[in-house]
Amino acid sequence: MRTRVRGWRWQRNPLRRHSDVVEAWTVLVVTVLLFVVAPLAGAAAGLHAHDQARALAAAARAERHQVRAVVIGDPPRRVPAVEGDRRRPYRAEVRWTEPGKGPRTTWARVPSGTRTGDTVSVWFDARGRAVAPPPGDAAVWQHAVTVGVCAAGGTAAVVLFGYAVERRIALRRRMAEWERAWARTGPRWTQHQA
């Protein structure tokens, strides 16, 4: 039957070795790193990513403008299906009237299922090229959470890898300690009694 004594590595006793003390401190440090530092690193990285993504989204909103355009081109004969009922947007010719410049026509991405004559929202950059809409708040938060989770996971992975390396080194040292102890004690136990 096996008996466990909690905290034996922290208590003074003649069986405690130096490697046991190092292992106890290592477990404590790894626990703090995993449950305090890794989440803090993830939160800090997520907040930093949120600030950057929000600034980029604001810059994109300032640089792009939205117009309501009418689809004038025929849709492709076959639009490939993706993920069940959802379909990919496709390029179609659209026309809109710009104040002071008159009617304009260009090619832009429109949602799947759009037919000739439908009105769609199209985003343009400062040069007048059709571009994707600027990222919204949901996309900014999704980016921030993803970066935060990856940073926390990466920090935890580095900590666990370091712990595995330390355990391997500690095991080699413990075996060396046991060899030295046996070299001192073994001959007394293996002597033949006359």
Coordinates of C-alpha atoms in Angstrom, one line a residue:
M1 CA 0.0 0.0 0.0
R2 CA 1.3 3.4 -0.9
T3 CA 1.2 6.4 1.4
R4 CA 1.5 9.9 0.3
V5 CA 2.7 12.7 2.5
R6 CA 1.7 16.1 1.2
G7 CA 4.4 18.8 1.1
W8 CA 7.3 16.4 2.0
R9 CA 9.6 18.2 -0.3
W10 CA 9.1 21.4 1.7
Q11 CA 9.7 19.8 5.1
R12 CA 13.1 19.1 6.6
N13 CA 13.8 15.4 6.8
P14 CA 16.9 13.2 6.2
L15 CA 15.5 11.7 3.0
R16 CA 15.0 15.0 1.2
R17 CA 17.6 15.6 -1.4
H18 CA 18.6 18.8 -3.1
S19 CA 16.9 17.7 -6.3
D20 CA 13.6 17.3 -4.4
V21 CA 13.8 21.0 -3.2
V22 CA 14.6 22.1 -6.8
E23 CA 11.6 20.1 -8.1
A24 CA 9.3 21.6 -5.5
W25 CA 10.3 25.1 -6.4
T26 CA 10.1 24.4 -10.1
V27 CA 6.5 23.1 -9.7
L28 CA 5.6 26.2 -7.8
V29 CA 7.1 28.5 -10.5
V30 CA 5.5 26.6 -13.4
T31 CA 2.1 26.8 -11.7
V32 CA 2.4 30.5 -11.2
L33 CA 3.6 30.9 -14.8
L34 CA 0.7 28.8 -16.2
F35 CA -2.1 30.3 -14.1
V36 CA -1.0 33.9 -13.8
V37 CA 1.6 34.9 -16.4
A38 CA 0.2 33.1 -19.4
P39 CA -3.3 34.6 -19.0
L40 CA -1.8 38.0 -18.4
A41 CA 0.4 37.7 -21.5
G42 CA -2.7 36.6 -23.5
A43 CA -4.7 39.6 -22.2
A44 CA -1.9 42.0 -22.9
A45 CA -1.4 40.7 -26.4
G46 CA -5.2 40.7 -27.1
L47 CA -5.6 44.3 -25.9
H48 CA -2.7 45.4 -28.0
A49 CA -4.1 43.6 -31.0
H50 CA -7.5 45.2 -30.4
D51 CA -6.0 48.7 -30.3
Q52 CA -4.1 48.1 -33.5
A53 CA -7.0 46.5 -35.3
R54 CA -9.4 49.2 -34.2
A55 CA -7.0 51.9 -35.5
L56 CA -6.6 50.0 -38.8
A57 CA -10.4 49.7 -39.1
A58 CA -10.8 53.4 -38.4
A59 CA -8.2 54.2 -41.1
A60 CA -10.0 51.9 -43.5
R61 CA -13.3 53.6 -42.8
A62 CA -11.8 57.0 -43.3
E63 CA -10.2 56.0 -46.6
R64 CA -13.2 54.1 -48.1
H65 CA -16.7 55.2 -48.9
Q66 CA -19.8 53.3 -49.6
V67 CA -22.2 53.8 -52.4
R68 CA -25.5 52.2 -53.4
A69 CA -25.1 50.8 -56.9
V70 CA -27.3 48.9 -59.3
V71 CA -26.1 45.6 -60.8
I72 CA -26.2 46.0 -64.6
G73 CA -24.1 43.0 -65.6
D74 CA -25.5 39.5 -65.9
P75 CA -24.5 37.1 -63.1
P76 CA -22.3 34.1 -63.9
R77 CA -24.3 31.1 -65.1
R78 CA -23.0 28.9 -62.3
V79 CA -21.9 30.2 -58.9
P80 CA -20.0 27.5 -56.9
A81 CA -21.7 26.5 -53.6
V82 CA -19.7 26.7 -50.5
E83 CA -20.6 25.5 -47.0
G84 CA -24.1 24.3 -47.7
D85 CA -26.5 27.0 -48.8
R86 CA -24.0 29.9 -48.5
R87 CA -22.4 30.9 -51.7
R88 CA -19.4 33.0 -52.7
P89 CA -19.8 36.6 -53.8
Y90 CA -18.9 37.2 -57.4
R91 CA -17.8 40.0 -59.6
A92 CA -20.5 41.9 -61.6
E93 CA -20.7 45.2 -63.4
V94 CA -22.4 47.9 -61.3
R95 CA -23.5 51.5 -62.0
W96 CA -24.1 54.4 -59.6
T97 CA -24.4 58.2 -59.8
E98 CA -21.8 60.2 -58.1
P99 CA -22.7 63.8 -57.2
G100 CA -20.9 66.3 -59.5
K101 CA -19.4 63.5 -61.7
G102 CA -22.5 61.8 -63.2
P103 CA -23.0 58.1 -63.7
R104 CA -20.1 55.7 -63.2
T105 CA -19.6 52.1 -64.0
T106 CA -17.2 49.5 -62.6
W107 CA -16.8 45.9 -61.7
A108 CA -17.3 45.0 -58.0
R109 CA -17.9 42.0 -55.8
V110 CA -21.6 41.5 -55.1
P111 CA -23.3 38.9 -52.8
S112 CA -24.4 35.6 -54.3
G113 CA -27.9 35.5 -55.5
T114 CA -27.8 39.1 -56.7
R115 CA -29.6 39.6 -60.0
T116 CA -29.5 42.3 -62.7
G117 CA -31.3 45.4 -61.4
D118 CA -30.7 44.7 -57.7
T119 CA -29.3 47.5 -55.6
V120 CA -26.1 46.6 -53.6
S121 CA -23.7 48.4 -51.3
V122 CA -20.3 48.7 -52.8
W123 CA -17.2 50.1 -51.1
F124 CA -14.5 52.2 -53.0
D125 CA -11.1 53.4 -51.9
A126 CA -9.7 56.9 -52.6
R127 CA -8.7 55.9 -56.1
G128 CA -12.1 54.7 -57.0
R129 CA -11.3 51.0 -57.0
A130 CA -13.9 48.6 -55.6
V131 CA -12.6 47.2 -52.3
A132 CA -13.9 45.1 -49.4
P133 CA -15.8 46.8 -46.7
P134 CA -13.8 48.0 -43.7
P135 CA -13.8 45.5 -40.8
G136 CA -16.5 46.0 -38.2
D137 CA -16.4 45.8 -34.4
A138 CA -17.1 42.0 -34.5
A139 CA -14.1 41.4 -36.8
V140 CA -11.9 43.6 -34.5
W141 CA -12.9 41.7 -31.4
Q142 CA -12.5 38.4 -33.2
H143 CA -9.0 39.3 -34.1
A144 CA -8.2 40.5 -30.6
V145 CA -9.5 37.3 -29.0
T146 CA -7.7 35.1 -31.4
V147 CA -4.4 36.9 -30.8
G148 CA -4.9 36.8 -27.1
V149 CA -5.7 33.1 -27.0
C150 CA -2.7 32.3 -29.2
A151 CA -0.4 34.4 -27.1
A152 CA -1.6 32.7 -23.9
G153 CA -1.4 29.2 -25.5
G154 CA 2.1 30.0 -26.8
T155 CA 3.3 31.2 -23.4
A156 CA 1.9 28.1 -21.8
A157 CA 3.6 25.9 -24.4
V158 CA 6.9 27.6 -23.8
V159 CA 6.5 27.2 -20.0
L160 CA 5.6 23.5 -20.4
F161 CA 8.5 22.9 -22.8
G162 CA 10.9 24.5 -20.3
Y163 CA 9.4 22.4 -17.5
A164 CA 9.9 19.2 -19.6
V165 CA 13.5 20.2 -20.3
E166 CA 14.1 20.9 -16.6
R167 CA 12.5 17.6 -15.5
R168 CA 14.9 15.7 -17.9
I169 CA 17.9 17.5 -16.5
A170 CA 16.6 17.0 -12.9
L171 CA 16.2 13.3 -13.6
R172 CA 19.8 13.0 -14.8
R173 CA 21.1 14.8 -11.7
R174 CA 18.9 12.7 -9.4
M175 CA 20.3 9.5 -11.0
A176 CA 23.8 10.8 -10.6
E177 CA 23.1 11.6 -6.9
W178 CA 21.7 8.1 -6.4
E179 CA 24.8 6.6 -8.1
R180 CA 27.1 8.5 -5.8
A181 CA 25.1 7.6 -2.7
W182 CA 25.1 3.9 -3.7
A183 CA 28.8 4.0 -4.4
R184 CA 29.3 5.1 -0.7
T185 CA 26.6 2.8 0.8
G186 CA 26.7 -0.2 -1.5
P187 CA 30.0 -1.8 -0.5
R188 CA 28.8 -2.0 3.1
W189 CA 25.6 -3.8 2.2
T190 CA 27.2 -6.2 -0.2
Q191 CA 30.1 -7.3 2.0
H192 CA 30.1 -11.0 2.7
Q193 CA 29.7 -11.7 6.4
A194 CA 32.0 -14.4 7.7

